[in-house]
XYZ file of C-alpha atoms in Angstrom:
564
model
C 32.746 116.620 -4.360
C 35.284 119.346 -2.807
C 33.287 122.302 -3.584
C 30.216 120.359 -1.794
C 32.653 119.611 1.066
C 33.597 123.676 0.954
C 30.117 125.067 0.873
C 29.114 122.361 3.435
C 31.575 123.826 5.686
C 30.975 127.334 4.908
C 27.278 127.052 5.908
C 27.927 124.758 8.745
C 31.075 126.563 10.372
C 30.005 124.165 13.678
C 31.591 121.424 11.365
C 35.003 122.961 10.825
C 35.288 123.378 14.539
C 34.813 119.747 15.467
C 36.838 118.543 12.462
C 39.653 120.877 13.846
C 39.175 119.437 17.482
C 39.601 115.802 15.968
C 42.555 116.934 13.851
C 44.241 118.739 16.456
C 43.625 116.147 19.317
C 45.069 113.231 16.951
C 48.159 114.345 15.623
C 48.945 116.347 18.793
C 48.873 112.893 20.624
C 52.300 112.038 19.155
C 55.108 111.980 21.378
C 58.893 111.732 20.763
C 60.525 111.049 24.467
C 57.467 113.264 25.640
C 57.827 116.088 23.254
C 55.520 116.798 20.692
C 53.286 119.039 19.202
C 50.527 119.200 22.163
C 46.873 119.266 21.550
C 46.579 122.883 21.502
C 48.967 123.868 18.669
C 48.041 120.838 16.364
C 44.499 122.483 16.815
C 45.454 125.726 15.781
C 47.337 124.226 12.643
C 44.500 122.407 11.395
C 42.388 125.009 11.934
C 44.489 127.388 10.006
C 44.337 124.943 7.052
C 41.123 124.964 7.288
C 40.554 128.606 7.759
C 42.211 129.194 4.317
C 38.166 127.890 3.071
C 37.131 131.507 4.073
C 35.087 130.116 7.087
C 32.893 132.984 9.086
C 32.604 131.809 12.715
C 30.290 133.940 15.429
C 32.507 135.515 17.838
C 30.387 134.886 21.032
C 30.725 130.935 20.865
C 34.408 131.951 20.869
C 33.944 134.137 24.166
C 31.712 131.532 25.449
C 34.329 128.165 25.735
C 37.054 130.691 26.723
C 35.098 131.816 29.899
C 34.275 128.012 30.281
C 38.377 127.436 29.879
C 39.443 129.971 32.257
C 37.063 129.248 35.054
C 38.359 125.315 35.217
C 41.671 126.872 35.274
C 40.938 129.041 38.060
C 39.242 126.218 40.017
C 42.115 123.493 39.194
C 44.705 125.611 40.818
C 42.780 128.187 43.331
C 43.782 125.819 46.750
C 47.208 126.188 45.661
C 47.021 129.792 44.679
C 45.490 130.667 47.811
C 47.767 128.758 49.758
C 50.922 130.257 48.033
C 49.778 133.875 48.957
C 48.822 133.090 52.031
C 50.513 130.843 53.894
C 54.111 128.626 53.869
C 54.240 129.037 49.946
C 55.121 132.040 50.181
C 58.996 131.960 48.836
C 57.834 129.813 46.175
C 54.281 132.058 45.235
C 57.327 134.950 45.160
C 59.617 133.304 42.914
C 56.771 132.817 40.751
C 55.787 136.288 40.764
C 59.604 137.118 39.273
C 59.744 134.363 36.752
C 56.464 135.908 35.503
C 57.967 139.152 35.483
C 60.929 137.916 33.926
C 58.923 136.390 30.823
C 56.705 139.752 30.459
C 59.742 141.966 30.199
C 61.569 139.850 27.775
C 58.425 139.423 25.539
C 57.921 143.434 25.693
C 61.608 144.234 25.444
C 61.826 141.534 22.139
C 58.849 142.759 20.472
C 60.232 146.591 20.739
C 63.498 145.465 19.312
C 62.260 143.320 16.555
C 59.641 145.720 15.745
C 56.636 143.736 16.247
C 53.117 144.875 16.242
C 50.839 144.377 19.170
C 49.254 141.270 17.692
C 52.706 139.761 16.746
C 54.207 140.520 19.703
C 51.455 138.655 21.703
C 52.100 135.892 19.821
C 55.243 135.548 20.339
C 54.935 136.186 24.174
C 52.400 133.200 24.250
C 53.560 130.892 21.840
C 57.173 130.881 23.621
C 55.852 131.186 27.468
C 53.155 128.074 26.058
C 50.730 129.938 27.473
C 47.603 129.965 24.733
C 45.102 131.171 27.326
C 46.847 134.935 27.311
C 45.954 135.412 23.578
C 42.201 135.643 24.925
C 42.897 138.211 27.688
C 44.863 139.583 24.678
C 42.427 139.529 22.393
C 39.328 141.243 24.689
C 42.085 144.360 25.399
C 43.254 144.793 21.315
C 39.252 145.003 21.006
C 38.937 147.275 23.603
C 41.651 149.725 22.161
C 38.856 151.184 19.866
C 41.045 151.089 16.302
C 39.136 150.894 13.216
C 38.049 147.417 11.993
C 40.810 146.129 9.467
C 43.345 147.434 11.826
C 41.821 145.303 14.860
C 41.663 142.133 12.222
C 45.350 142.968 11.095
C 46.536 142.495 14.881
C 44.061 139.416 15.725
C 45.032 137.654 12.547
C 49.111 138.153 13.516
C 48.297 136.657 16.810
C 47.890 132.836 15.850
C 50.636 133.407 13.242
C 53.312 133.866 15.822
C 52.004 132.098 18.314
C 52.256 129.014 16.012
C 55.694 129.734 14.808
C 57.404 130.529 18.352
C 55.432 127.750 20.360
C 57.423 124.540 19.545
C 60.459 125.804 20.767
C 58.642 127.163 23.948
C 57.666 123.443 24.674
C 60.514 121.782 23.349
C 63.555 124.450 24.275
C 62.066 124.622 27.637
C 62.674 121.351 28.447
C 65.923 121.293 27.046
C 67.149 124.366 29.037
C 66.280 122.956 32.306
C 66.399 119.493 32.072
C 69.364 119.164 29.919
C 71.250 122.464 30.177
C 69.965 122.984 33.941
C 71.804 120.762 35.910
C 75.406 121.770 33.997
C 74.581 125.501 34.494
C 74.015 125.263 38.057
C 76.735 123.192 38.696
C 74.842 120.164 40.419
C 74.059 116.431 40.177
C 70.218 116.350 40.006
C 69.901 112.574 40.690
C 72.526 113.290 43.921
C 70.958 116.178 44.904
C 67.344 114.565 44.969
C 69.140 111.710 46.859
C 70.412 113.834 49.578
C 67.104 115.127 49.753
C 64.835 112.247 50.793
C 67.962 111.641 53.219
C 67.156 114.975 54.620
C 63.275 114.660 54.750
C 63.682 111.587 56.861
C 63.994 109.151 53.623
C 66.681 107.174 52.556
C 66.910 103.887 54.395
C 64.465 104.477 56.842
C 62.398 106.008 54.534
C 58.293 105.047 55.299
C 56.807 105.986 52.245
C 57.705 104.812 48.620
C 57.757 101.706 46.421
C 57.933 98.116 48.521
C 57.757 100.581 52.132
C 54.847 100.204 54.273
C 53.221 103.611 53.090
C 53.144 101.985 49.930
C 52.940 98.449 49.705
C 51.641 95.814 52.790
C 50.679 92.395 53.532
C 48.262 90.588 56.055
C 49.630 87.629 57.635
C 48.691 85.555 60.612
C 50.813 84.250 63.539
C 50.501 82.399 66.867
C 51.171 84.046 70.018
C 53.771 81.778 72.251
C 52.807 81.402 76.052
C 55.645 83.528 77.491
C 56.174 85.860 74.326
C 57.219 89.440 74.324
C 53.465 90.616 73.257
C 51.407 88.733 76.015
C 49.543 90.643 78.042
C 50.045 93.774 76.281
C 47.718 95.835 74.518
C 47.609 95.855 70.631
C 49.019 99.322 70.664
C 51.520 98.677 73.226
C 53.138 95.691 70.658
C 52.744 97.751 67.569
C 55.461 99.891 69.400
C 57.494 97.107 70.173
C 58.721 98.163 66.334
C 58.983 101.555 66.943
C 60.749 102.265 63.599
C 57.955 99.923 61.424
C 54.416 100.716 60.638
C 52.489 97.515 61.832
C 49.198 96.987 63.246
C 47.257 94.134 64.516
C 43.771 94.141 62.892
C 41.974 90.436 64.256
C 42.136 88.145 66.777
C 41.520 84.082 66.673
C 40.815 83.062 70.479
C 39.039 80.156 71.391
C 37.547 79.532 67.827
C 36.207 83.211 67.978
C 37.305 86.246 65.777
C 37.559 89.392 67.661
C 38.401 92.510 65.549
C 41.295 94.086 67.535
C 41.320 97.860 68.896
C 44.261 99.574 70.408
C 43.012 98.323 73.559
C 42.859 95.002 73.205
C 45.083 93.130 75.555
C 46.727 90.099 73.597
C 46.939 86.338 75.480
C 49.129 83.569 74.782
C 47.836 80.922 72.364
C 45.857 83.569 70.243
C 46.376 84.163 66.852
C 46.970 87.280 65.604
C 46.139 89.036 62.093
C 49.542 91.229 61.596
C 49.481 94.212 59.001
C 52.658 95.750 57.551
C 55.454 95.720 55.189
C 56.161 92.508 53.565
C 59.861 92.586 54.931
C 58.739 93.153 58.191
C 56.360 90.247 58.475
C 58.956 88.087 56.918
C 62.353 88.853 58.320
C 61.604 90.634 62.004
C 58.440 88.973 62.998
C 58.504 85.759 61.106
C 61.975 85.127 62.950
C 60.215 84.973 66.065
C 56.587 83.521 65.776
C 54.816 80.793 64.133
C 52.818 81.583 60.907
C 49.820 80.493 60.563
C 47.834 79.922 57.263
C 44.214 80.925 58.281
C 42.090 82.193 55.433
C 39.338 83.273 57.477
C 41.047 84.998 59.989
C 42.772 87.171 57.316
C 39.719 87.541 55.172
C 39.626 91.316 57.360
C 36.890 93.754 54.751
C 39.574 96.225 53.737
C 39.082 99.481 50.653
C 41.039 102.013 49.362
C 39.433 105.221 49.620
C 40.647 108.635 47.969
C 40.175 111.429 50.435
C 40.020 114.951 49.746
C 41.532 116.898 52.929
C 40.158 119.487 54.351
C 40.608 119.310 57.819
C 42.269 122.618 58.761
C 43.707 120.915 61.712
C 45.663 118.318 59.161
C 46.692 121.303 57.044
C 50.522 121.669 56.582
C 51.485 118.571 59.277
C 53.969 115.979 58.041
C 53.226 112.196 57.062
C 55.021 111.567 60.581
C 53.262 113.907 62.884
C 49.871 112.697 61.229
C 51.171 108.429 61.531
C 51.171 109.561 64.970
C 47.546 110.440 65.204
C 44.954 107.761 66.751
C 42.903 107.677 63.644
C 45.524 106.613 61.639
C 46.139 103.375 63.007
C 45.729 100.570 60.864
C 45.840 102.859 57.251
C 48.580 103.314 55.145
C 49.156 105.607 52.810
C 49.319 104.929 48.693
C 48.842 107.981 47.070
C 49.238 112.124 47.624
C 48.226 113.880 44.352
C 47.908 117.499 44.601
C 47.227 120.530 41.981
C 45.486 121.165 38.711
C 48.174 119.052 37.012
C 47.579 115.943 39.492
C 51.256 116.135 40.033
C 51.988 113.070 42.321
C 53.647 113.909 45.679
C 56.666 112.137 47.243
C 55.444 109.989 50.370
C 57.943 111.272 53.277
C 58.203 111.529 56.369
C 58.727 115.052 56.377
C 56.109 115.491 53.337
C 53.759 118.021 54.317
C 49.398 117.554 53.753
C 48.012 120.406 52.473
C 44.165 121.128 52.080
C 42.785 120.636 48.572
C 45.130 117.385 48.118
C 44.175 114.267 47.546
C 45.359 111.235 49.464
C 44.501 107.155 48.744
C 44.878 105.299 51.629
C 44.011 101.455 52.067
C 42.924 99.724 55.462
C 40.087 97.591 57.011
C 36.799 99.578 56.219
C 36.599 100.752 59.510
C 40.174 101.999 60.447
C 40.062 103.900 56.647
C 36.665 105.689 58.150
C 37.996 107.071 60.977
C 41.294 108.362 58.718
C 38.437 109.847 56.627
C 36.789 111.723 59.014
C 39.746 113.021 60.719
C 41.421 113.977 57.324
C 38.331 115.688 55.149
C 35.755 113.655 53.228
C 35.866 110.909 50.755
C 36.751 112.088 47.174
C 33.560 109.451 45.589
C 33.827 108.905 41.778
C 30.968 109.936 40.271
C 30.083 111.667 36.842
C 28.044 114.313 37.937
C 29.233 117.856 37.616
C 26.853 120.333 40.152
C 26.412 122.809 36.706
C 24.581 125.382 38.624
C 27.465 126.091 40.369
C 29.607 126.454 37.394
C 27.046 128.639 35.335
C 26.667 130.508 38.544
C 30.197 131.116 39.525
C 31.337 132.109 35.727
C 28.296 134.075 35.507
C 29.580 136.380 38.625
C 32.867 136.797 37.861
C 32.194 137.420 34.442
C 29.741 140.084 35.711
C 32.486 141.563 37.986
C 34.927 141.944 34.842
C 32.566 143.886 33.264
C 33.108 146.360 35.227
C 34.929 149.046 33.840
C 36.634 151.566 36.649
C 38.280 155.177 34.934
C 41.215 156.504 36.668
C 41.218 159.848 34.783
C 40.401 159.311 31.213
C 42.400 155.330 31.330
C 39.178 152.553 31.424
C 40.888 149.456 33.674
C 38.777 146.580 33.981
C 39.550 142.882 34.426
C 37.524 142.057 31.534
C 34.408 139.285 31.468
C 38.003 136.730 30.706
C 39.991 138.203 34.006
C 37.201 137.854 35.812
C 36.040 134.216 35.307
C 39.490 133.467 35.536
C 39.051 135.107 39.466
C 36.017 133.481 40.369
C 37.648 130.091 39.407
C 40.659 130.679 41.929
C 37.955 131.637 44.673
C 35.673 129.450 43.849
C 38.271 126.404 44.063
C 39.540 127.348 46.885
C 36.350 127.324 48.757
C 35.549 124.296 47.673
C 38.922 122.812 49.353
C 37.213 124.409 52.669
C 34.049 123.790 52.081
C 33.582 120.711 50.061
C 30.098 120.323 50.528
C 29.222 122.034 47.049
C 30.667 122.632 43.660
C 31.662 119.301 43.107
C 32.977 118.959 39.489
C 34.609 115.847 38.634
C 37.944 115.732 37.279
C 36.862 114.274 34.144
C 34.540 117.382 33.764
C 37.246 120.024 34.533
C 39.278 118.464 31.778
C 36.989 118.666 28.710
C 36.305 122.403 30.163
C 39.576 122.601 30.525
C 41.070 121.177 27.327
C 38.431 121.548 24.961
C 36.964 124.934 26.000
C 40.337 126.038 25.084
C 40.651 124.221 22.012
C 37.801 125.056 20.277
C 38.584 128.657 21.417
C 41.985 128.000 19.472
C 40.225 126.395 16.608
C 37.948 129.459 16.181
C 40.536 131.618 16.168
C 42.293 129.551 14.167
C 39.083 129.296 11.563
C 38.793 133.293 12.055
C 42.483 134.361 10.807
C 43.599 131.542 8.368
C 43.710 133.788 5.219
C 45.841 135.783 7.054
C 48.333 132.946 8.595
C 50.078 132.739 5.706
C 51.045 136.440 4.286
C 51.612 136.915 8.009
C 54.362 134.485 7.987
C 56.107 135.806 5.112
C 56.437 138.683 6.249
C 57.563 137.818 9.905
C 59.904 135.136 8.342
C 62.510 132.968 10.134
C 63.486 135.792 12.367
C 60.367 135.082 14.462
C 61.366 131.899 15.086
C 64.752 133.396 16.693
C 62.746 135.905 18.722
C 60.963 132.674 19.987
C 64.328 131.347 21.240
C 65.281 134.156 22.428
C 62.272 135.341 24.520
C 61.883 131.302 25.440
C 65.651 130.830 26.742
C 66.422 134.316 28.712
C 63.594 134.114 31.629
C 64.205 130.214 32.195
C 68.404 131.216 33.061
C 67.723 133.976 35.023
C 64.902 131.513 36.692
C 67.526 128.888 37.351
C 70.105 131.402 39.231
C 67.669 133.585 41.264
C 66.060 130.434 42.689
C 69.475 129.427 43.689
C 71.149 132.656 44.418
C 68.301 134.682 46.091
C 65.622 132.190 47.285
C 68.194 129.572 47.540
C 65.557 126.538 46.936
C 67.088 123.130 47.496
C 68.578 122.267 44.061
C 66.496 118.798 43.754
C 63.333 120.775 44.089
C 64.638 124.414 42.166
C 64.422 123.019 38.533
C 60.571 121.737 39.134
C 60.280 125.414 41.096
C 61.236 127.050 37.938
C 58.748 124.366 35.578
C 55.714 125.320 37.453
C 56.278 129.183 37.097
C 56.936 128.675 33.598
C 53.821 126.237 33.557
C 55.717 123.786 31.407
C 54.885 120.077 32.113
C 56.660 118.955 29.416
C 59.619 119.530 31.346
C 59.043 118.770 35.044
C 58.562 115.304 33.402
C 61.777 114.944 31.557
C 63.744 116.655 34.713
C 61.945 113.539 36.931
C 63.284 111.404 34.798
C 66.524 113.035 34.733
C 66.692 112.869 38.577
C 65.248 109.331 38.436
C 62.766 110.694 41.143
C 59.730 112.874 41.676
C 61.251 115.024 44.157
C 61.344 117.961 41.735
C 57.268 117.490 41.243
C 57.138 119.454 45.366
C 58.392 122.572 43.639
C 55.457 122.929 40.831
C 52.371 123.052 42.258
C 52.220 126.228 44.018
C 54.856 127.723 41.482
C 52.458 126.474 38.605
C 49.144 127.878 40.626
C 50.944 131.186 40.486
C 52.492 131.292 37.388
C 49.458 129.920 35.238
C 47.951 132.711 36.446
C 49.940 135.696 35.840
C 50.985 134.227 32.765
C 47.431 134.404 31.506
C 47.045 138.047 32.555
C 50.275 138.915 31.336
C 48.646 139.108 28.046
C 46.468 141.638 28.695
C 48.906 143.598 30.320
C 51.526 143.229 27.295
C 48.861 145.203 25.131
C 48.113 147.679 27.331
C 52.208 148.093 27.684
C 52.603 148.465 23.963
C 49.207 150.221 22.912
């Protein structure tokens, strides 16, 4: 029965991948306070295993769900990328740019002084950076250095090897250095600090977005109007300010028997009955104090949705939550939701929280209200399961063109490689699609299985590829790789921490998630939130982790052409 199962997956090598995938995607599930293994490395180790079979794999299906990988990559991050270099990101984009620096010299200067090879020392940049998508850059330049065939194999086999080895302290040491160590290094009180924060960004008690505020969370109730009362004869929008510091709207009318669906215009009389939207405490405490509630189910049976809207109104781009509640359209909506970047990293509703194009915002309000928000804010984000492919085999199939190129300064070949250049038409492609959202629509379910398993099965075929070589390769590297890993891991995060207070001098509740999104480590940004008890941190990653995903990815490339 096991040397059926053997030759079955010798002459069906399609079988070991998938088997891998379900391996790697099952045990990598498990969590320990939001550590664990990760889909990606429990891949690789079953694959590895399963490599040791003597498995032969074609090398373009590898290629093929890499350039797949890298384009949803580029896509998933490209408004943010674009927006970093370009516009108010910019200190952030920079302090990227160093913390990517900081990890490529400490990987090159480590591998030199332990003596690595160029495969090893790849692995060992990726594996403790937790960056797996620089071992294919990696791998297209090793091939590219023209060495004879067992010598190519000798490096792509030590690849995986260290990768594996130095990559669970790269998720899990990460985390610890700046969630746990962070806070006592730089001297500060995250949960304080994140505190004095919201105060500063117009939060704190008067704070209008947030659980139980009336961004968040609102009722409809109805009350009588009193002959004589401080509303009568006054337009809707002229009682709506009557609460200047509240968010409440007047959405329907009860006057004679009739139902009138109120505008801003509408001029209110004594004895109607008004349909109030707002905070719960509002309706309750200030308004309920002075008017007579009124159970009326039909009144308040007003059509209201919740729409997600993708922005991409330039003239919306980069205002805050309170310049844009002033705004005519945005009567009658509140505001649920702001997700933004490849990592759907939820933003903190503010009054000083700035809308950028490319996000995402849910906002709730009668059908008609929640329109005109649309329209003034981008176009509806519509759930639907179907991916325009033409535009992705299009757009992968250009930039892969592009990377063939190969430009000779001298007698030194540079080219961005088919990888590089997928990777490049993803960030351009993304980002004009947050301009222009009237094509490329992938759906976010779609960009993760090109995301997550492109890349896996990637990592499962090279997993496959260089399993008889895993293990001599890890006797001979030994225990001492696994130091290298801590080192290499440990010494950009520090030096992250101090230039982003010492130089850029970020706001310490936001500098820690700054310095999680340059390193591209989720794992961490999630254990510093709960650190801080808040998701302030979270407006620090998602240009940082636009920028740094990307470098980081080239990086590899780069660290073979530094040591070849």
């Amino acid at each position: 029965m096991i040397d059926w199962f053997v030759n079955v997956l010798r002459s069906y090598p399609e079988i070991a991948i998938f088997l891998s995938l379900a391996l790697g995607y099952y045990f990598g599930s498990f969590t320990y306070k939001g550590l664990g293994l990760g889909a990606v490395t429990a891949t690789l180790i079953a694959a590895v295993l399963i490599g040791q079979l003597g498995i032969t794999i074609s090398p373009p299906l590898k290629a093929t769900f890499f350039l797949m990988f890298l384009f949803a990559i580029g896509y998933g991050v490209g408004p943010q990328f674009v927006r970093g270099i370009a516009k108010d990101g910019i200190p952030q984009a920079l302090f990227a740019v160093v913390v990517c620096l900081f990890c490529l010299v400490t990987a090159y200067f480590g591998a030199i002084l332990a003596g690595y090879d160029v495969g090893s020392a790849v692995g060992l940049y990726a594996g403790s950076q937790t960056i797996s998508a620089s071992m294919g850059l990696a791998t297209d330049a090793i091939n590219r250095l023209a060495l004879p065939p067992d010598q190519t194999k000798a490096l792509l086999d030590a690849m995986p090897v260290a990768y594996a080895v130095t990559y669970i302290f790269g998720t899990v040491g990460s985390a610890i250095v700046l969630a746990l160590l962070g806070p006592a290094l730089l001297g500060i009180d995250l949960e304080a600090e994140c505190k004095r924060y919201e105060q500063e960004q117009g939060g704190g008690d008067k704070e209008i977005g947030g659980a139980g505020t009336a961004w968040h969370h609102y009722e409809l109730r109805a009350y009588r109007v009193r002959e004589g009362g401080p509303i009568v004869g006054k337009t809707a929008h002229e009682a709506e300010a009557l609460l200047p510091e509240q968010r409440v709207f007047i959405e329907r009318i009860r006057r004679g028997g009739k139902l009138l669906d109120a505008t801003a215009d509408t001029v209110i009389q004594a004895g109607d009955i008004v349909a109030v939207a707002g905070r719960r405490e509002v309706l309750v405490n200030v308004i309920g104090h002075t008017a007579e509630e009124i159970d009326d189910p039909q009144l308040l049976a007003v059509p209201a949705e919740g729409v997600d809207v993708f922005v991409t109104n330039k003239e919306v781009d980069g205002k805050t939550l309170a310049e844009l509640a002033k705004m005519p359209s945005a009567r009658g909506v509140f505001l649920r939701k702001i997700t933004r970047g490849a990592t759907a990293i939820s933003i903190p509703i503010l009054p000083n929280t700035q809308i950028n194009r490319g996000d995402i915002v849910t906002i709730v309000g009668r059908t008609q209200d929640t329109t005109a928000a649309t329209k003034a804010l981008g176009v509806p984000d519509r759930q639907t399961d179907i991916a325009d492919v033409a535009f992705i085999g299009g757009a992968i199939a250009i930039g892969a063109l592009v990377g063939a190129f190969v430009f000779k300064i001298g007698s030194v070949p540079l080219t961005l490689s088919t990888s590089g250049g997928a990777l490049i038409s993803g960030l351009f492609f993304g980002w004009l699609r947050s301009v222009h959202p009237t094509f490329g629509r992938i759906p976010s379910s779609t960009v993760w299985f090109m995301n997550s398993v492109g890349l896996n099965i990637f990592i499962a075929v090279v997993g496959i590829s260089s399993g008889p070589g895993f293990v001599a390769g890890l006797k001979q590297l030994g225990f001492s790789l696994f130091l290298w890993g801590i080192v290499v891991t440990t010494i950009p995060l520090v030096l992250a921490m101090y230039v982003g207070k010492y130089v850029f001098r970020f706001h310490p509740a936001i500098l820690l998630g700054c310095c999680s999104g340059a390193r591209t480590t989720t794992a961490s940004l999630g254990m510093i939130n709960d650190r801080a008890k808040s998701t302030i941190p979270g407006l620090g990653y998602t240009v940082t982790y636009a920028v740094g995903n990307t470098l980081l990815t080239i990086w590899g490339m780069v660290l073979v052409m530094l040591l070849a």
